[in-house]
């Protein structure tokens, strides 16, 4: 039996090797080996803390990690099967030399051991942007997205509190401003009063600063909205004349002043309906001849005042002239006929 095994052992070994190679080729032909690159989140604040007093000036992007294995195993592989650990303690060596880009060591490992997939040259360093954390007290600005409608203006604004404390990267806070969220006054015809309005930090170019926190994070906003007042001059139109006695008529009428000044809300005073202003009716009951009256000028619209509030009217009434009857012309007398004369006898 031993001789059978040892006889032609070289040939038998070659045959076995060829068989293994053939089997491997067949197996990998349907399930070849390869690699797959996945993106793994990097732990960073607020999930983990940095050594004081440092902060990140921008988020750390996901880490590209390559794993190797067969096609079947790689197809099932998920990025969540990996985990990243970052040694942020290396930042402490920066001292005051910030803001800066700092290389810190990272370690990639399997969250659960997986014998079918291996890491392929995993990254060992990442670069993070850091700065020293600081605080500032800044005034709060009101961000009005839509102003009040025509005829209304913002008279005053009150914020409670009017200043807040911001915390973030030192070089970012130097020029940071804090504004409220957008406040729409497009349909506001009365005062605006709202609490819990959120605050946001911005750079001088108006870009939102995600790495800056405000304390407190909200304020109460009170905005006084008033109507715009104006004035205009309009001609005075005399009202109806009433009380004329039967058979009388107005022969002359005049009043002073001829114009009035209107005061009130811009949207009302500038309306076309107030291009002129009318007095109250003039009552001339019992007047025969010339009379002087004071006639009031009523406010033409609610909220509108008139100056002056009256006019002085001089009016003359007289009987309506009766037509003088035209005498009937007398016809000329008809001529009296004369009798013919007889001729004289010779």
Coordinates of N, CA, C and O in Angstrom, one line a residue, residues 162-237:
X162 N -31.7 92.3 23.8 CA -31.2 93.0 22.6 C -29.8 92.6 22.3 O -29.3 92.9 21.2
X163 N -29.1 91.9 23.2 CA -27.7 91.3 22.9 C -27.7 89.9 23.3 O -28.4 89.5 24.2
X164 N -26.8 89.1 22.7 CA -26.7 87.7 23.0 C -25.2 87.3 23.0 O -24.4 88.1 22.5
X165 N -24.9 86.2 23.6 CA -23.5 85.7 23.6 C -23.3 84.6 22.5 O -24.2 83.7 22.4
X166 N -22.3 84.8 21.7 CA -22.0 83.8 20.7 C -20.7 83.1 21.0 O -19.8 83.6 21.5
X167 N -20.7 81.8 20.7 CA -19.5 80.9 21.0 C -19.1 80.2 19.7 O -20.0 79.7 19.0
X168 N -17.8 80.2 19.4 CA -17.4 79.5 18.2 C -15.9 79.8 17.9 O -15.2 80.3 18.8
X169 N -15.4 79.5 16.7 CA -14.0 79.7 16.4 C -13.7 81.2 16.5 O -14.4 82.0 16.1
X170 N -12.5 81.4 17.0 CA -12.1 82.8 17.3 C -12.0 83.6 16.1 O -12.5 84.8 16.1
X171 N -11.5 83.2 15.0 CA -11.3 84.0 13.8 C -12.7 84.2 13.1 O -12.9 85.2 12.4
X172 N -13.6 83.3 13.3 CA -15.0 83.5 12.7 C -15.8 84.5 13.5 O -16.5 85.3 12.9
X173 N -15.6 84.5 14.8 CA -16.4 85.4 15.7 C -16.0 86.9 15.5 O -16.8 87.8 15.9
X174 N -14.9 87.2 15.0 CA -14.4 88.5 14.8 C -15.4 89.4 14.0 O -15.6 90.6 14.4
X175 N -16.0 88.8 13.0 CA -16.9 89.6 12.1 C -18.3 89.1 12.1 O -19.1 89.5 11.3
X176 N -18.6 88.1 13.0 CA -19.9 87.5 13.0 C -21.0 88.5 13.4 O -20.8 89.3 14.3
X177 N -22.2 88.3 12.8 CA -23.4 89.1 13.2 C -24.5 88.1 13.5 O -24.5 87.0 13.0
X178 N -25.4 88.6 14.4 CA -26.6 87.7 14.7 C -27.8 88.4 14.3 O -28.1 89.6 14.6
X179 N -28.7 87.6 13.6 CA -30.0 88.2 13.1 C -31.1 87.2 13.5 O -30.8 86.0 13.7
X180 N -32.3 87.8 13.5 CA -33.4 86.9 13.8 C -33.7 86.2 12.5 O -33.2 86.5 11.4
X181 N -34.6 85.1 12.6 CA -35.1 84.5 11.4 C -36.0 85.5 10.6 O -36.4 86.6 11.2
X182 N -36.3 85.2 9.4 CA -37.0 86.2 8.5 C -38.4 86.5 9.1 O -39.1 85.6 9.6
X183 N -38.7 87.8 9.2 CA -40.0 88.3 9.7 C -40.8 89.0 8.6 O -40.3 89.9 8.0
X184 N -41.9 88.4 8.3 CA -42.7 88.9 7.2 C -43.8 89.9 7.7 O -44.7 89.5 8.4
X185 N -43.7 91.1 7.3 CA -44.6 92.2 7.6 C -45.5 92.6 6.4 O -46.1 93.7 6.5
X186 N -45.5 91.8 5.4 CA -46.2 92.2 4.1 C -47.6 92.5 4.3 O -48.2 93.3 3.6
X187 N -48.3 91.9 5.3 CA -49.7 92.1 5.5 C -50.0 92.7 6.9 O -51.1 92.7 7.4
X188 N -48.9 93.3 7.5 CA -49.0 93.8 8.9 C -49.5 95.3 8.9 O -48.7 96.1 8.4
X189 N -50.7 95.5 9.3 CA -51.2 96.8 9.5 C -51.4 97.3 10.9 O -51.9 98.3 11.2
X190 N -50.9 96.4 11.8 CA -50.8 96.7 13.2 C -49.5 96.3 13.8 O -48.6 95.9 13.1
X191 N -49.4 96.4 15.1 CA -48.1 96.1 15.8 C -47.8 94.6 15.8 O -48.7 93.8 15.8
X192 N -46.5 94.3 15.7 CA -46.1 92.9 15.6 C -45.4 92.5 17.0 O -44.6 93.3 17.5
X193 N -45.9 91.4 17.6 CA -45.3 91.0 18.9 C -45.3 89.5 19.0 O -46.3 88.8 19.0
X194 N -44.0 89.0 18.9 CA -43.9 87.5 18.9 C -42.6 87.1 19.7 O -41.6 87.7 19.6
X195 N -42.8 86.1 20.5 CA -41.7 85.5 21.3 C -41.2 84.3 20.6 O -41.8 83.7 19.7
X196 N -40.0 83.8 21.1 CA -39.4 82.6 20.5 C -38.9 82.7 19.1 O -38.9 81.7 18.4
X197 N -38.6 83.9 18.7 CA -38.0 84.0 17.3 C -36.6 83.5 17.3 O -35.7 84.0 18.1
X198 N -36.2 82.6 16.4 CA -34.9 82.0 16.4 C -33.9 83.0 15.9 O -34.1 83.9 15.1
X199 N -32.6 82.7 16.4 CA -31.5 83.6 16.1 C -30.5 82.7 15.3 O -30.3 81.5 15.5
X200 N -29.8 83.4 14.3 CA -28.8 82.7 13.5 C -27.6 83.7 13.4 O -27.7 84.9 13.3
X201 N -26.4 83.0 13.3 CA -25.1 83.8 13.1 C -24.7 83.8 11.6 O -24.9 82.7 11.0
X202 N -24.2 84.9 11.2 CA -23.8 85.0 9.8 C -22.5 85.7 9.7 O -22.1 86.5 10.6
X203 N -21.8 85.4 8.5 CA -20.5 86.1 8.3 C -20.9 87.4 7.5 O -22.0 87.7 7.2
X204 N -19.9 88.3 7.3 CA -20.2 89.6 6.7 C -20.8 89.5 5.3 O -21.5 90.4 4.8
X205 N -20.6 88.3 4.6 CA -21.2 88.1 3.3 C -22.6 87.5 3.3 O -23.2 87.3 2.3
X206 N -23.1 87.4 4.5 CA -24.5 86.9 4.7 C -24.6 85.4 4.7 O -25.7 84.8 4.6
X207 N -23.5 84.6 4.8 CA -23.5 83.2 4.8 C -23.7 82.7 6.3 O -23.1 83.2 7.2
X208 N -24.6 81.7 6.4 CA -24.9 81.2 7.7 C -23.7 80.5 8.3 O -23.0 79.7 7.6
X209 N -23.4 80.7 9.6 CA -22.3 80.1 10.3 C -22.8 79.0 11.2 O -23.4 79.1 12.2
X210 N -22.6 77.7 10.6 CA -23.2 76.6 11.3 C -22.4 76.2 12.6 O -22.9 75.5 13.4
X211 N -21.1 76.7 12.7 CA -20.3 76.3 13.8 C -20.3 77.4 14.9 O -19.4 77.4 15.8
X212 N -21.3 78.3 14.9 CA -21.4 79.3 15.9 C -22.7 79.1 16.6 O -23.8 79.0 16.0
X213 N -22.7 79.1 17.9 CA -23.9 79.0 18.8 C -24.2 80.3 19.4 O -23.3 81.1 19.8
X214 N -25.5 80.5 19.6 CA -26.0 81.8 20.3 C -26.6 81.4 21.6 O -27.3 80.3 21.8
X215 N -26.5 82.2 22.6 CA -27.1 82.0 23.9 C -27.6 83.4 24.5 O -26.8 84.3 24.7
X216 N -29.0 83.5 24.6 CA -30.0 82.5 24.2 C -30.1 82.3 22.7 O -29.6 83.1 22.0
X217 N -30.9 81.3 22.4 CA -31.1 81.0 20.9 C -32.3 81.6 20.3 O -32.5 81.6 19.1
X218 N -33.1 82.3 21.2 CA -34.3 82.9 20.7 C -34.5 84.3 21.4 O -33.9 84.5 22.5
X219 N -35.3 85.2 20.8 CA -35.6 86.5 21.4 C -37.1 86.8 21.2 O -37.8 86.1 20.4
X220 N -37.6 87.8 21.9 CA -38.9 88.3 21.7 C -38.8 89.6 20.8 O -37.9 90.4 21.1
X221 N -39.6 89.7 19.8 CA -39.5 90.8 18.8 C -40.8 91.6 18.9 O -41.9 91.0 18.8
X222 N -40.7 92.9 19.2 CA -41.9 93.8 19.2 C -41.6 94.9 18.1 O -40.6 95.6 18.3
X223 N -42.5 95.0 17.2 CA -42.3 96.0 16.1 C -43.6 96.9 16.1 O -44.7 96.4 16.0
X224 N -43.4 98.2 16.1 CA -44.5 99.1 16.0 C -44.7 99.5 14.6 O -43.7 100.1 14.0
X225 N -45.8 99.2 14.0 CA -46.2 99.6 12.7 C -47.2 100.7 12.7 O -48.2 100.6 13.3
X226 N -46.9 101.8 11.9 CA -47.8 103.0 11.9 C -48.1 103.3 10.5 O -47.4 103.0 9.5
X227 N -49.3 103.9 10.3 CA -49.7 104.4 9.0 C -48.8 105.7 8.7 O -48.5 106.5 9.6
X228 N -48.5 105.8 7.4 CA -47.8 107.0 7.0 C -48.8 108.1 6.8 O -49.8 108.0 6.1
X229 N -48.5 109.2 7.5 CA -49.4 110.4 7.4 C -48.9 111.4 6.4 O -47.7 111.5 6.2
X230 N -49.8 112.1 5.8 CA -49.4 113.1 4.8 C -50.5 114.2 4.7 O -51.5 114.1 5.4
X231 N -50.3 115.1 3.8 CA -51.3 116.2 3.6 C -51.4 116.5 2.1 O -50.5 116.2 1.4
X232 N -52.5 117.1 1.8 CA -52.7 117.5 0.4 C -53.6 118.7 0.4 O -54.4 118.9 1.3
X233 N -53.5 119.5 -0.6 CA -54.4 120.7 -0.8 C -55.4 120.3 -1.9 O -55.1 119.9 -3.0
X234 N -56.7 120.5 -1.5 CA -57.8 120.2 -2.5 C -58.7 121.4 -2.6 O -59.0 122.1 -1.6
X235 N -59.3 121.7 -3.8 CA -60.3 122.8 -3.9 C -61.5 122.5 -3.1 O -61.9 121.3 -2.9
X236 N -62.2 123.6 -2.7 CA -63.4 123.4 -1.9 C -64.6 123.6 -2.9 O -64.6 124.5 -3.7
X237 N -65.5 122.7 -2.8 CA -66.7 122.8 -3.6 C -67.9 123.1 -2.7 O -68.1 122.4 -1.7

